[in-house]
mmCIF file of N, CA and C in Angstrom:
data_model
loop_
_atom_site.group_PDB
_atom_site.id
_atom_site.type_symbol
_atom_site.label_atom_id
_atom_site.label_comp_id
_atom_site.label_asym_id
_atom_site.label_seq_id
_atom_site.Cartn_x
_atom_site.Cartn_y
_atom_site.Cartn_z
ATOM 1 N N MET A 9 0.791 -1.542 0.098
ATOM 2 C CA MET A 9 0.102 -0.243 0.187
ATOM 3 C C MET A 9 0.833 0.613 0.304
ATOM 4 N N LYS A 10 0.180 2.460 -0.255
ATOM 5 C CA LYS A 10 1.540 3.944 -0.825
ATOM 6 C C LYS A 10 0.478 4.648 -0.883
ATOM 7 N N VAL A 11 0.955 5.415 0.260
ATOM 8 C CA VAL A 11 -0.088 7.043 0.526
ATOM 9 C C VAL A 11 0.345 7.873 -0.460
ATOM 10 N N GLU A 12 -0.218 8.581 -1.002
ATOM 11 C CA GLU A 12 -0.138 10.023 -2.124
ATOM 12 C C GLU A 12 -0.733 11.171 -1.729
ATOM 13 N N VAL A 13 -0.059 12.303 -1.497
ATOM 14 C CA VAL A 13 -1.502 13.264 -1.545
ATOM 15 C C VAL A 13 -1.322 14.084 -2.819
ATOM 16 N N ALA A 14 -2.721 13.627 -3.087
ATOM 17 C CA ALA A 14 -3.517 14.061 -4.145
ATOM 18 C C ALA A 14 -3.623 15.695 -4.880
ATOM 19 N N LYS A 15 -2.500 15.117 -5.974
ATOM 20 C CA LYS A 15 -2.349 16.520 -6.451
ATOM 21 C C LYS A 15 -3.000 16.768 -7.685
ATOM 22 N N THR A 16 -3.856 15.596 -8.670
ATOM 23 C CA THR A 16 -4.691 15.933 -9.534
ATOM 24 C C THR A 16 -5.953 15.500 -9.694
ATOM 25 N N GLU A 17 -6.837 16.250 -10.406
ATOM 26 C CA GLU A 17 -8.485 16.218 -10.474
ATOM 27 C C GLU A 17 -8.758 15.236 -10.197
ATOM 28 N N ASP A 18 -7.813 13.968 -10.630
ATOM 29 C CA ASP A 18 -8.814 12.576 -10.862
ATOM 30 C C ASP A 18 -8.008 12.018 -9.661
ATOM 31 N N GLN A 19 -7.217 11.942 -8.627
ATOM 32 C CA GLN A 19 -6.785 11.686 -6.947
ATOM 33 C C GLN A 19 -7.732 11.975 -6.262
ATOM 34 N N ILE A 20 -8.186 13.506 -6.330
ATOM 35 C CA ILE A 20 -9.189 14.630 -5.834
ATOM 36 C C ILE A 20 -10.338 13.291 -5.827
ATOM 37 N N GLN A 21 -10.912 13.254 -6.896
ATOM 38 C CA GLN A 21 -12.110 12.659 -7.530
ATOM 39 C C GLN A 21 -12.207 11.286 -6.457
ATOM 40 N N GLU A 22 -10.945 10.600 -6.544
ATOM 41 C CA GLU A 22 -10.549 8.957 -6.359
ATOM 42 C C GLU A 22 -10.635 9.849 -4.776
ATOM 43 N N VAL A 23 -10.560 10.632 -3.936
ATOM 44 C CA VAL A 23 -10.130 11.470 -2.580
ATOM 45 C C VAL A 23 -12.506 11.286 -2.146
ATOM 46 N N PHE A 24 -12.991 11.855 -2.366
ATOM 47 C CA PHE A 24 -14.360 11.978 -2.349
ATOM 48 C C PHE A 24 -15.197 10.619 -2.942
ATOM 49 N N ASN A 25 -14.851 9.980 -3.604
ATOM 50 C CA ASN A 25 -15.787 8.799 -3.978
ATOM 51 C C ASN A 25 -15.700 8.097 -3.106
ATOM 52 N N ILE A 26 -13.988 7.541 -2.075
ATOM 53 C CA ILE A 26 -14.111 6.527 -1.239
ATOM 54 C C ILE A 26 -14.543 7.432 0.426
ATOM 55 N N ARG A 27 -14.490 8.670 0.207
ATOM 56 C CA ARG A 27 -15.446 9.181 1.449
ATOM 57 C C ARG A 27 -16.652 8.998 1.335
ATOM 58 N N LYS A 28 -17.727 9.257 0.266
ATOM 59 C CA LYS A 28 -19.118 9.454 -0.156
ATOM 60 C C LYS A 28 -19.151 7.748 0.337
ATOM 61 N N THR A 29 -18.927 6.677 -0.096
ATOM 62 C CA THR A 29 -18.585 5.234 0.208
ATOM 63 C C THR A 29 -18.924 4.836 1.557
ATOM 64 N N VAL A 30 -17.569 5.812 2.487
ATOM 65 C CA VAL A 30 -17.723 5.232 3.212
ATOM 66 C C VAL A 30 -17.873 5.816 4.415
ATOM 67 N N PHE A 31 -18.283 7.307 4.558
ATOM 68 C CA PHE A 31 -19.165 8.466 5.297
ATOM 69 C C PHE A 31 -20.654 8.230 4.910
ATOM 70 N N VAL A 32 -21.313 8.525 3.634
ATOM 71 C CA VAL A 32 -22.284 8.747 3.118
ATOM 72 C C VAL A 32 -22.994 8.046 2.487
ATOM 73 N N GLU A 33 -22.881 6.373 2.015
ATOM 74 C CA GLU A 33 -22.934 5.588 1.812
ATOM 75 C C GLU A 33 -23.350 4.168 3.425
ATOM 76 N N GLU A 34 -22.503 4.036 3.784
ATOM 77 C CA GLU A 34 -22.654 3.503 4.881
ATOM 78 C C GLU A 34 -22.468 4.017 6.290
ATOM 79 N N GLN A 35 -21.933 5.338 6.441
ATOM 80 C CA GLN A 35 -22.293 5.607 7.616
ATOM 81 C C GLN A 35 -23.545 6.396 8.231
ATOM 82 N N LYS A 36 -24.216 7.037 6.333
ATOM 83 C CA LYS A 36 -25.734 7.817 5.922
ATOM 84 C C LYS A 36 -25.590 9.661 6.636
ATOM 85 N N VAL A 37 -23.852 9.528 6.277
ATOM 86 C CA VAL A 37 -23.975 10.889 6.939
ATOM 87 C C VAL A 37 -24.335 11.794 5.204
ATOM 88 N N PRO A 38 -24.811 12.745 5.799
ATOM 89 C CA PRO A 38 -25.966 14.147 4.956
ATOM 90 C C PRO A 38 -25.033 14.372 3.407
ATOM 91 N N LEU A 39 -24.314 14.054 2.208
ATOM 92 C CA LEU A 39 -23.559 14.496 1.608
ATOM 93 C C LEU A 39 -22.687 15.822 1.864
ATOM 94 N N GLN A 40 -23.530 16.798 1.794
ATOM 95 C CA GLN A 40 -23.226 18.073 2.025
ATOM 96 C C GLN A 40 -23.228 18.639 3.115
ATOM 97 N N GLU A 41 -22.938 17.751 4.444
ATOM 98 C CA GLU A 41 -21.490 17.821 5.434
ATOM 99 C C GLU A 41 -20.768 17.024 4.949
ATOM 100 N N GLU A 42 -21.230 16.310 4.724
ATOM 101 C CA GLU A 42 -19.356 15.474 3.964
ATOM 102 C C GLU A 42 -17.972 16.229 3.213
ATOM 103 N N ILE A 43 -18.975 16.351 2.114
ATOM 104 C CA ILE A 43 -18.466 17.471 1.415
ATOM 105 C C ILE A 43 -18.547 18.991 1.327
ATOM 106 N N ASP A 44 -17.140 19.686 2.247
ATOM 107 C CA ASP A 44 -17.878 20.804 2.678
ATOM 108 C C ASP A 44 -16.807 22.158 2.357
ATOM 109 N N GLU A 45 -17.053 23.916 2.692
ATOM 110 C CA GLU A 45 -16.225 24.600 2.694
ATOM 111 C C GLU A 45 -14.819 24.614 2.210
ATOM 112 N N PHE A 46 -14.074 23.272 3.235
ATOM 113 C CA PHE A 46 -12.755 23.676 3.529
ATOM 114 C C PHE A 46 -12.153 22.897 2.919
ATOM 115 N N GLU A 47 -12.698 21.894 1.473
ATOM 116 C CA GLU A 47 -12.209 21.224 1.209
ATOM 117 C C GLU A 47 -10.728 21.454 0.344
ATOM 118 N N ASN A 48 -10.824 23.189 0.107
ATOM 119 C CA ASN A 48 -10.188 23.528 -1.000
ATOM 120 C C ASN A 48 -8.791 24.222 -0.489
ATOM 121 N N ASP A 49 -9.356 23.747 1.189
ATOM 122 C CA ASP A 49 -8.095 24.757 1.828
ATOM 123 C C ASP A 49 -7.385 23.403 2.252
ATOM 124 N N SER A 50 -8.057 22.065 2.339
ATOM 125 C CA SER A 50 -6.573 21.102 2.414
ATOM 126 C C SER A 50 -6.605 20.502 2.129
ATOM 127 N N THR A 51 -5.617 19.658 2.393
ATOM 128 C CA THR A 51 -4.752 18.749 2.067
ATOM 129 C C THR A 51 -4.988 17.724 1.860
ATOM 130 N N HIS A 52 -4.996 16.621 0.851
ATOM 131 C CA HIS A 52 -5.834 15.806 0.145
ATOM 132 C C HIS A 52 -4.938 14.389 0.422
ATOM 133 N N PHE A 53 -5.073 13.030 0.675
ATOM 134 C CA PHE A 53 -4.156 12.356 1.593
ATOM 135 C C PHE A 53 -4.915 10.706 0.359
ATOM 136 N N VAL A 54 -4.630 9.673 -0.648
ATOM 137 C CA VAL A 54 -5.099 9.049 -1.257
ATOM 138 C C VAL A 54 -3.844 7.817 -0.537
ATOM 139 N N LEU A 55 -4.557 6.898 0.016
ATOM 140 C CA LEU A 55 -3.894 5.296 -0.546
ATOM 141 C C LEU A 55 -3.758 4.633 -1.362
ATOM 142 N N TYR A 56 -3.331 3.715 -1.618
ATOM 143 C CA TYR A 56 -3.312 3.191 -2.704
ATOM 144 C C TYR A 56 -3.418 1.362 -2.465
ATOM 145 N N ASP A 57 -3.907 0.346 -2.857
ATOM 146 C CA ASP A 57 -3.248 -1.004 -2.517
ATOM 147 C C ASP A 57 -3.023 -0.979 -4.298
ATOM 148 N N GLN A 58 -1.723 -1.425 -5.040
ATOM 149 C CA GLN A 58 -1.505 -1.747 -6.219
ATOM 150 C C GLN A 58 -2.682 -0.604 -6.672
ATOM 151 N N LYS A 59 -2.881 -0.417 -7.682
ATOM 152 C CA LYS A 59 -3.425 0.772 -8.703
ATOM 153 C C LYS A 59 -4.749 1.692 -8.605
ATOM 154 N N HIS A 60 -5.718 0.739 -7.416
ATOM 155 C CA HIS A 60 -6.934 1.005 -7.134
ATOM 156 C C HIS A 60 -6.559 2.061 -5.271
ATOM 157 N N ALA A 61 -7.268 2.642 -5.335
ATOM 158 C CA ALA A 61 -7.734 4.132 -4.549
ATOM 159 C C ALA A 61 -9.101 3.757 -3.461
ATOM 160 N N VAL A 62 -8.028 2.906 -1.853
ATOM 161 C CA VAL A 62 -8.671 2.416 -0.786
ATOM 162 C C VAL A 62 -9.156 3.136 0.104
ATOM 163 N N GLY A 63 -8.083 3.835 0.637
ATOM 164 C CA GLY A 63 -8.435 4.651 1.578
ATOM 165 C C GLY A 63 -7.694 6.513 1.250
ATOM 166 N N ALA A 64 -8.642 7.504 1.719
ATOM 167 C CA ALA A 64 -8.606 8.998 1.979
ATOM 168 C C ALA A 64 -7.952 9.665 3.795
ATOM 169 N N GLY A 65 -8.229 10.925 3.367
ATOM 170 C CA GLY A 65 -8.117 11.081 4.591
ATOM 171 C C GLY A 65 -7.325 12.678 4.242
ATOM 172 N N ARG A 66 -7.624 14.141 5.259
ATOM 173 C CA ARG A 66 -7.532 15.486 4.585
ATOM 174 C C ARG A 66 -6.914 15.908 6.054
ATOM 175 N N PHE A 67 -6.455 16.909 6.125
ATOM 176 C CA PHE A 67 -5.508 17.626 6.969
ATOM 177 C C PHE A 67 -5.582 18.851 5.854
ATOM 178 N N ARG A 68 -5.550 19.802 7.690
ATOM 179 C CA ARG A 68 -5.535 21.645 7.903
ATOM 180 C C ARG A 68 -4.918 22.379 8.618
ATOM 181 N N ILE A 69 -4.226 22.719 8.664
ATOM 182 C CA ILE A 69 -3.574 23.586 9.615
ATOM 183 C C ILE A 69 -4.230 24.636 10.110
ATOM 184 N N LEU A 70 -4.869 24.744 11.609
ATOM 185 C CA LEU A 70 -6.031 25.323 12.403
ATOM 186 C C LEU A 70 -5.119 25.531 13.309
ATOM 187 N N ASP A 71 -4.883 27.100 13.292
ATOM 188 C CA ASP A 71 -4.251 27.966 15.112
ATOM 189 C C ASP A 71 -2.906 27.553 15.298
ATOM 190 N N GLY A 72 -2.003 26.985 14.300
ATOM 191 C CA GLY A 72 -0.940 26.074 14.475
ATOM 192 C C GLY A 72 -0.857 24.498 14.726
ATOM 193 N N LEU A 73 -1.555 24.228 14.399
ATOM 194 C CA LEU A 73 -1.192 23.060 15.159
ATOM 195 C C LEU A 73 -2.608 22.251 13.307
ATOM 196 N N GLY A 74 -1.797 21.061 13.630
ATOM 197 C CA GLY A 74 -2.439 20.200 12.417
ATOM 198 C C GLY A 74 -3.557 19.025 13.130
ATOM 199 N N LYS A 75 -5.144 19.823 11.934
ATOM 200 C CA LYS A 75 -6.099 19.219 12.067
ATOM 201 C C LYS A 75 -6.101 17.781 11.297
ATOM 202 N N VAL A 76 -6.618 16.386 11.295
ATOM 203 C CA VAL A 76 -6.393 15.186 11.024
ATOM 204 C C VAL A 76 -7.949 15.029 10.257
ATOM 205 N N GLU A 77 -8.599 14.633 9.474
ATOM 206 C CA GLU A 77 -10.247 14.852 8.642
ATOM 207 C C GLU A 77 -10.329 13.513 8.219
ATOM 208 N N ARG A 78 -11.787 13.342 8.026
ATOM 209 C CA ARG A 78 -12.037 12.241 7.240
ATOM 210 C C ARG A 78 -10.869 11.084 7.111
ATOM 211 N N ILE A 79 -10.621 10.235 7.481
ATOM 212 C CA ILE A 79 -10.045 9.227 7.731
ATOM 213 C C ILE A 79 -11.035 8.181 7.208
ATOM 214 N N CYS A 80 -10.130 7.463 6.618
ATOM 215 C CA CYS A 80 -11.843 6.607 6.207
ATOM 216 C C CYS A 80 -10.327 5.522 4.657
ATOM 217 N N VAL A 81 -10.904 4.621 4.909
ATOM 218 C CA VAL A 81 -10.625 2.924 4.204
ATOM 219 C C VAL A 81 -12.006 2.053 3.802
ATOM 220 N N LEU A 82 -12.007 1.407 2.504
ATOM 221 C CA LEU A 82 -13.124 0.924 2.044
ATOM 222 C C LEU A 82 -12.938 -0.352 3.297
ATOM 223 N N GLU A 83 -14.471 -0.930 3.060
ATOM 224 C CA GLU A 83 -13.686 -2.344 3.604
ATOM 225 C C GLU A 83 -13.245 -3.280 3.221
ATOM 226 N N SER A 84 -12.914 -3.204 2.095
ATOM 227 C CA SER A 84 -12.365 -4.495 1.957
ATOM 228 C C SER A 84 -10.560 -4.851 2.029
ATOM 229 N N VAL A 85 -10.481 -3.221 2.795
ATOM 230 C CA VAL A 85 -9.274 -3.275 3.107
ATOM 231 C C VAL A 85 -8.603 -2.856 4.954
ATOM 232 N N ARG A 86 -9.551 -2.707 5.384
ATOM 233 C CA ARG A 86 -9.832 -3.154 7.129
ATOM 234 C C ARG A 86 -9.183 -3.714 7.843
ATOM 235 N N GLY A 87 -8.766 -3.504 8.513
ATOM 236 C CA GLY A 87 -8.388 -4.061 8.976
ATOM 237 C C GLY A 87 -7.015 -4.810 8.917
ATOM 238 N N LYS A 88 -6.176 -4.224 7.709
ATOM 239 C CA LYS A 88 -4.909 -4.134 7.365
ATOM 240 C C LYS A 88 -3.755 -3.385 7.362
ATOM 241 N N GLY A 89 -3.813 -2.969 8.046
ATOM 242 C CA GLY A 89 -2.987 -1.574 8.267
ATOM 243 C C GLY A 89 -3.129 -0.546 7.459
ATOM 244 N N ALA A 90 -4.356 0.360 7.020
ATOM 245 C CA ALA A 90 -4.521 0.443 5.694
ATOM 246 C C ALA A 90 -5.144 1.899 5.972
ATOM 247 N N GLY A 91 -5.542 1.845 7.519
ATOM 248 C CA GLY A 91 -5.638 3.430 8.747
ATOM 249 C C GLY A 91 -4.470 3.740 8.967
ATOM 250 N N ARG A 92 -3.785 3.105 9.213
ATOM 251 C CA ARG A 92 -2.923 3.113 9.950
ATOM 252 C C ARG A 92 -1.610 3.850 9.282
ATOM 253 N N GLU A 93 -1.486 3.231 8.090
ATOM 254 C CA GLU A 93 -0.427 3.732 7.018
ATOM 255 C C GLU A 93 -1.152 6.029 6.375
ATOM 256 N N ILE A 94 -2.194 5.152 6.283
ATOM 257 C CA ILE A 94 -2.466 6.924 6.405
ATOM 258 C C ILE A 94 -1.870 8.252 7.528
ATOM 259 N N MET A 95 -2.630 7.480 8.738
ATOM 260 C CA MET A 95 -2.146 8.971 9.674
ATOM 261 C C MET A 95 -0.765 8.553 8.955
ATOM 262 N N LEU A 96 -0.146 7.650 9.747
ATOM 263 C CA LEU A 96 1.705 7.812 8.968
ATOM 264 C C LEU A 96 1.969 9.120 8.088
ATOM 265 N N ALA A 97 1.929 8.714 7.040
ATOM 266 C CA ALA A 97 1.344 9.612 5.728
ATOM 267 C C ALA A 97 1.615 10.699 6.258
ATOM 268 N N ILE A 98 0.364 11.358 6.886
ATOM 269 C CA ILE A 98 -0.105 12.334 7.350
ATOM 270 C C ILE A 98 0.483 12.937 8.931
ATOM 271 N N GLU A 99 0.902 12.485 9.445
ATOM 272 C CA GLU A 99 1.553 12.623 10.375
ATOM 273 C C GLU A 99 3.704 12.801 9.611
ATOM 274 N N LYS A 100 3.544 12.081 8.568
ATOM 275 C CA LYS A 100 4.753 12.687 8.150
ATOM 276 C C LYS A 100 4.570 14.277 7.589
ATOM 277 N N TYR A 101 4.276 14.278 6.927
ATOM 278 C CA TYR A 101 3.480 15.376 5.996
ATOM 279 C C TYR A 101 3.300 16.648 6.795
ATOM 280 N N ALA A 102 2.381 16.783 8.453
ATOM 281 C CA ALA A 102 2.926 17.560 9.341
ATOM 282 C C ALA A 102 4.027 17.976 9.440
ATOM 283 N N LYS A 103 4.789 16.975 9.691
ATOM 284 C CA LYS A 103 6.314 17.211 10.494
ATOM 285 C C LYS A 103 6.917 17.949 9.387
ATOM 286 N N GLN A 104 6.927 18.032 8.142
ATOM 287 C CA GLN A 104 7.446 18.805 6.723
ATOM 288 C C GLN A 104 7.024 20.219 7.403
ATOM 289 N N GLU A 105 5.916 19.785 8.455
ATOM 290 C CA GLU A 105 5.341 21.169 7.897
ATOM 291 C C GLU A 105 5.712 22.341 9.371
ATOM 292 N N ASN A 106 6.334 22.107 9.752
ATOM 293 C CA ASN A 106 7.088 21.988 10.353
ATOM 294 C C ASN A 106 5.939 22.346 12.270
ATOM 295 N N LEU A 107 4.880 21.058 12.237
ATOM 296 C CA LEU A 107 3.762 21.008 13.352
ATOM 297 C C LEU A 107 4.654 20.126 14.344
ATOM 298 N N SER A 108 3.776 20.261 15.794
ATOM 299 C CA SER A 108 4.048 19.495 16.420
ATOM 300 C C SER A 108 3.235 19.205 17.569
ATOM 301 N N LEU A 109 1.901 19.178 16.889
ATOM 302 C CA LEU A 109 -0.060 18.965 17.759
ATOM 303 C C LEU A 109 -0.600 18.586 16.040
ATOM 304 N N LEU A 110 -1.249 16.933 16.606
ATOM 305 C CA LEU A 110 -2.443 17.219 15.741
ATOM 306 C C LEU A 110 -3.273 16.726 16.576
ATOM 307 N N LYS A 111 -4.608 17.273 16.279
ATOM 308 C CA LYS A 111 -5.682 17.783 16.198
ATOM 309 C C LYS A 111 -6.420 16.618 15.513
ATOM 310 N N LEU A 112 -7.438 15.443 16.001
ATOM 311 C CA LEU A 112 -8.808 14.996 15.524
ATOM 312 C C LEU A 112 -9.725 14.817 16.473
ATOM 313 N N ASN A 113 -10.865 14.443 15.182
ATOM 314 C CA ASN A 113 -12.088 14.090 16.228
ATOM 315 C C ASN A 113 -12.613 13.490 15.440
ATOM 316 N N ALA A 114 -12.692 11.748 16.977
ATOM 317 C CA ALA A 114 -13.019 10.618 16.238
ATOM 318 C C ALA A 114 -13.710 10.013 16.498
ATOM 319 N N GLN A 115 -14.584 8.881 15.441
ATOM 320 C CA GLN A 115 -15.951 8.140 15.958
ATOM 321 C C GLN A 115 -15.441 7.725 17.267
ATOM 322 N N THR A 116 -16.197 7.439 18.270
ATOM 323 C CA THR A 116 -16.164 6.695 19.569
ATOM 324 C C THR A 116 -15.686 5.876 19.345
ATOM 325 N N TYR A 117 -16.087 4.930 17.885
ATOM 326 C CA TYR A 117 -15.775 3.297 18.686
ATOM 327 C C TYR A 117 -14.175 3.410 17.218
ATOM 328 N N ALA A 118 -13.704 4.619 17.060
ATOM 329 C CA ALA A 118 -12.306 4.743 15.954
ATOM 330 C C ALA A 118 -10.997 4.700 17.134
ATOM 331 N N ILE A 119 -11.412 4.897 18.464
ATOM 332 C CA ILE A 119 -11.089 5.878 19.515
ATOM 333 C C ILE A 119 -9.425 4.098 19.391
ATOM 334 N N PRO A 120 -9.927 3.357 20.296
ATOM 335 C CA PRO A 120 -8.449 2.547 20.356
ATOM 336 C C PRO A 120 -7.683 2.657 19.106
ATOM 337 N N PHE A 121 -7.706 2.646 17.909
ATOM 338 C CA PHE A 121 -7.217 3.059 17.084
ATOM 339 C C PHE A 121 -6.596 4.212 17.143
ATOM 340 N N TYR A 122 -6.833 5.216 17.513
ATOM 341 C CA TYR A 122 -6.262 6.319 17.072
ATOM 342 C C TYR A 122 -5.298 6.095 18.923
ATOM 343 N N GLU A 123 -5.590 5.798 20.106
ATOM 344 C CA GLU A 123 -4.674 5.271 20.774
ATOM 345 C C GLU A 123 -3.419 4.193 20.683
ATOM 346 N N GLY A 124 -4.064 3.358 19.816
ATOM 347 C CA GLY A 124 -2.534 3.101 19.379
ATOM 348 C C GLY A 124 -1.518 3.496 18.664
ATOM 349 N N LEU A 125 -2.004 4.697 18.175
ATOM 350 C CA LEU A 125 -1.365 5.456 17.402
ATOM 351 C C LEU A 125 -0.682 6.805 18.648
ATOM 352 N N GLY A 126 -0.814 6.747 19.701
ATOM 353 C CA GLY A 126 -0.456 7.388 20.418
ATOM 354 C C GLY A 126 -0.980 9.194 20.725
ATOM 355 N N TYR A 127 -2.631 9.253 20.078
ATOM 356 C CA TYR A 127 -3.514 10.168 20.039
ATOM 357 C C TYR A 127 -3.902 9.498 21.680
ATOM 358 N N LYS A 128 -4.200 11.131 22.475
ATOM 359 C CA LYS A 128 -4.867 11.076 23.431
ATOM 360 C C LYS A 128 -6.626 11.492 23.629
ATOM 361 N N VAL A 129 -7.370 10.670 24.688
ATOM 362 C CA VAL A 129 -8.252 11.827 24.271
ATOM 363 C C VAL A 129 -8.363 13.010 25.277
ATOM 364 N N THR A 130 -8.944 14.495 24.863
ATOM 365 C CA THR A 130 -9.693 15.712 25.246
ATOM 366 C C THR A 130 -10.396 16.534 25.162
ATOM 367 N N SER A 131 -11.057 15.194 24.690
ATOM 368 C CA SER A 131 -12.330 16.124 24.920
ATOM 369 C C SER A 131 -14.087 15.137 25.914
ATOM 370 N N ASP A 132 -14.892 15.701 26.357
ATOM 371 C CA ASP A 132 -16.062 14.589 26.817
ATOM 372 C C ASP A 132 -16.123 14.498 24.835
ATOM 373 N N GLU A 133 -17.770 13.081 24.946
ATOM 374 C CA GLU A 133 -18.477 12.496 23.589
ATOM 375 C C GLU A 133 -19.010 14.066 23.200
ATOM 376 N N PHE A 134 -19.216 14.503 22.105
ATOM 377 C CA PHE A 134 -20.171 15.037 21.369
ATOM 378 C C PHE A 134 -20.635 14.457 19.898
ATOM 379 N N LEU A 135 -21.511 14.444 19.332
ATOM 380 C CA LEU A 135 -22.013 14.393 18.105
ATOM 381 C C LEU A 135 -21.357 15.532 17.032
ATOM 382 N N ASP A 136 -21.093 14.642 16.371
ATOM 383 C CA ASP A 136 -20.883 15.127 14.983
ATOM 384 C C ASP A 136 -21.577 14.207 13.788
ATOM 385 N N ALA A 137 -22.515 15.338 12.741
ATOM 386 C CA ALA A 137 -23.201 14.679 12.089
ATOM 387 C C ALA A 137 -24.027 13.246 12.387
ATOM 388 N N GLY A 138 -24.390 13.266 13.709
ATOM 389 C CA GLY A 138 -25.457 12.785 15.039
ATOM 390 C C GLY A 138 -24.665 11.763 15.546
ATOM 391 N N ILE A 139 -23.184 11.163 14.383
ATOM 392 C CA ILE A 139 -22.101 9.828 15.134
ATOM 393 C C ILE A 139 -21.445 10.606 16.641
ATOM 394 N N PRO A 140 -21.793 9.601 17.474
ATOM 395 C CA PRO A 140 -20.354 10.359 18.707
ATOM 396 C C PRO A 140 -18.765 10.073 18.067
ATOM 397 N N HIS A 141 -18.951 11.022 18.941
ATOM 398 C CA HIS A 141 -17.317 11.629 18.713
ATOM 399 C C HIS A 141 -16.594 12.104 20.013
ATOM 400 N N LYS A 142 -14.935 12.173 19.784
ATOM 401 C CA LYS A 142 -13.920 12.761 20.855
ATOM 402 C C LYS A 142 -13.366 13.355 20.668
ATOM 403 N N THR A 143 -12.727 14.555 20.653
ATOM 404 C CA THR A 143 -11.474 14.836 20.447
ATOM 405 C C THR A 143 -10.639 14.490 20.456
ATOM 406 N N MET A 144 -9.485 14.215 20.294
ATOM 407 C CA MET A 144 -8.399 13.297 20.338
ATOM 408 C C MET A 144 -6.562 14.835 19.691
ATOM 409 N N LYS A 145 -5.499 14.180 20.667
ATOM 410 C CA LYS A 145 -4.365 14.972 20.444
ATOM 411 C C LYS A 145 -3.151 14.143 20.402
ATOM 412 N N LYS A 146 -2.017 15.027 19.737
ATOM 413 C CA LYS A 146 -0.900 13.866 19.843
ATOM 414 C C LYS A 146 0.114 14.902 19.782
ATOM 415 N N ASP A 147 1.615 14.559 20.415
ATOM 416 C CA ASP A 147 2.605 15.879 20.382
ATOM 417 C C ASP A 147 3.331 14.609 19.102
ATOM 418 N N ILE A 148 3.749 15.745 18.576
ATOM 419 C CA ILE A 148 5.067 14.812 17.449
ATOM 420 C C ILE A 148 6.122 15.784 16.818
#
């Protein structure tokens, strides 16, 4: 598996297609909430397994810290390290941007995954798109 920064229009479309599959179709997040006003201000990541796009993530810099968003992988590669590959690529990118703190809002079922990568819960539970989340942070 290989993660790339999505630079071409085709890659951006692959990112959106994966996010639509995971968040809109599987989790029933409204499309207008999933594809939002921050897309053009974000760095998008796409994960390839062979030549097929199978995962995606989004990254923004807000108030001097990195915000990790929209991490998702297709069902066919879940449990095979795909999400970890995306996260490691985003962390490497954040270090290149001279950031030392990352933040994300994790769906509560995914908290153990992020804890395994060194993230710590820093908030109470809240709803985002009707799904329970908690904020997590990590020093890098």
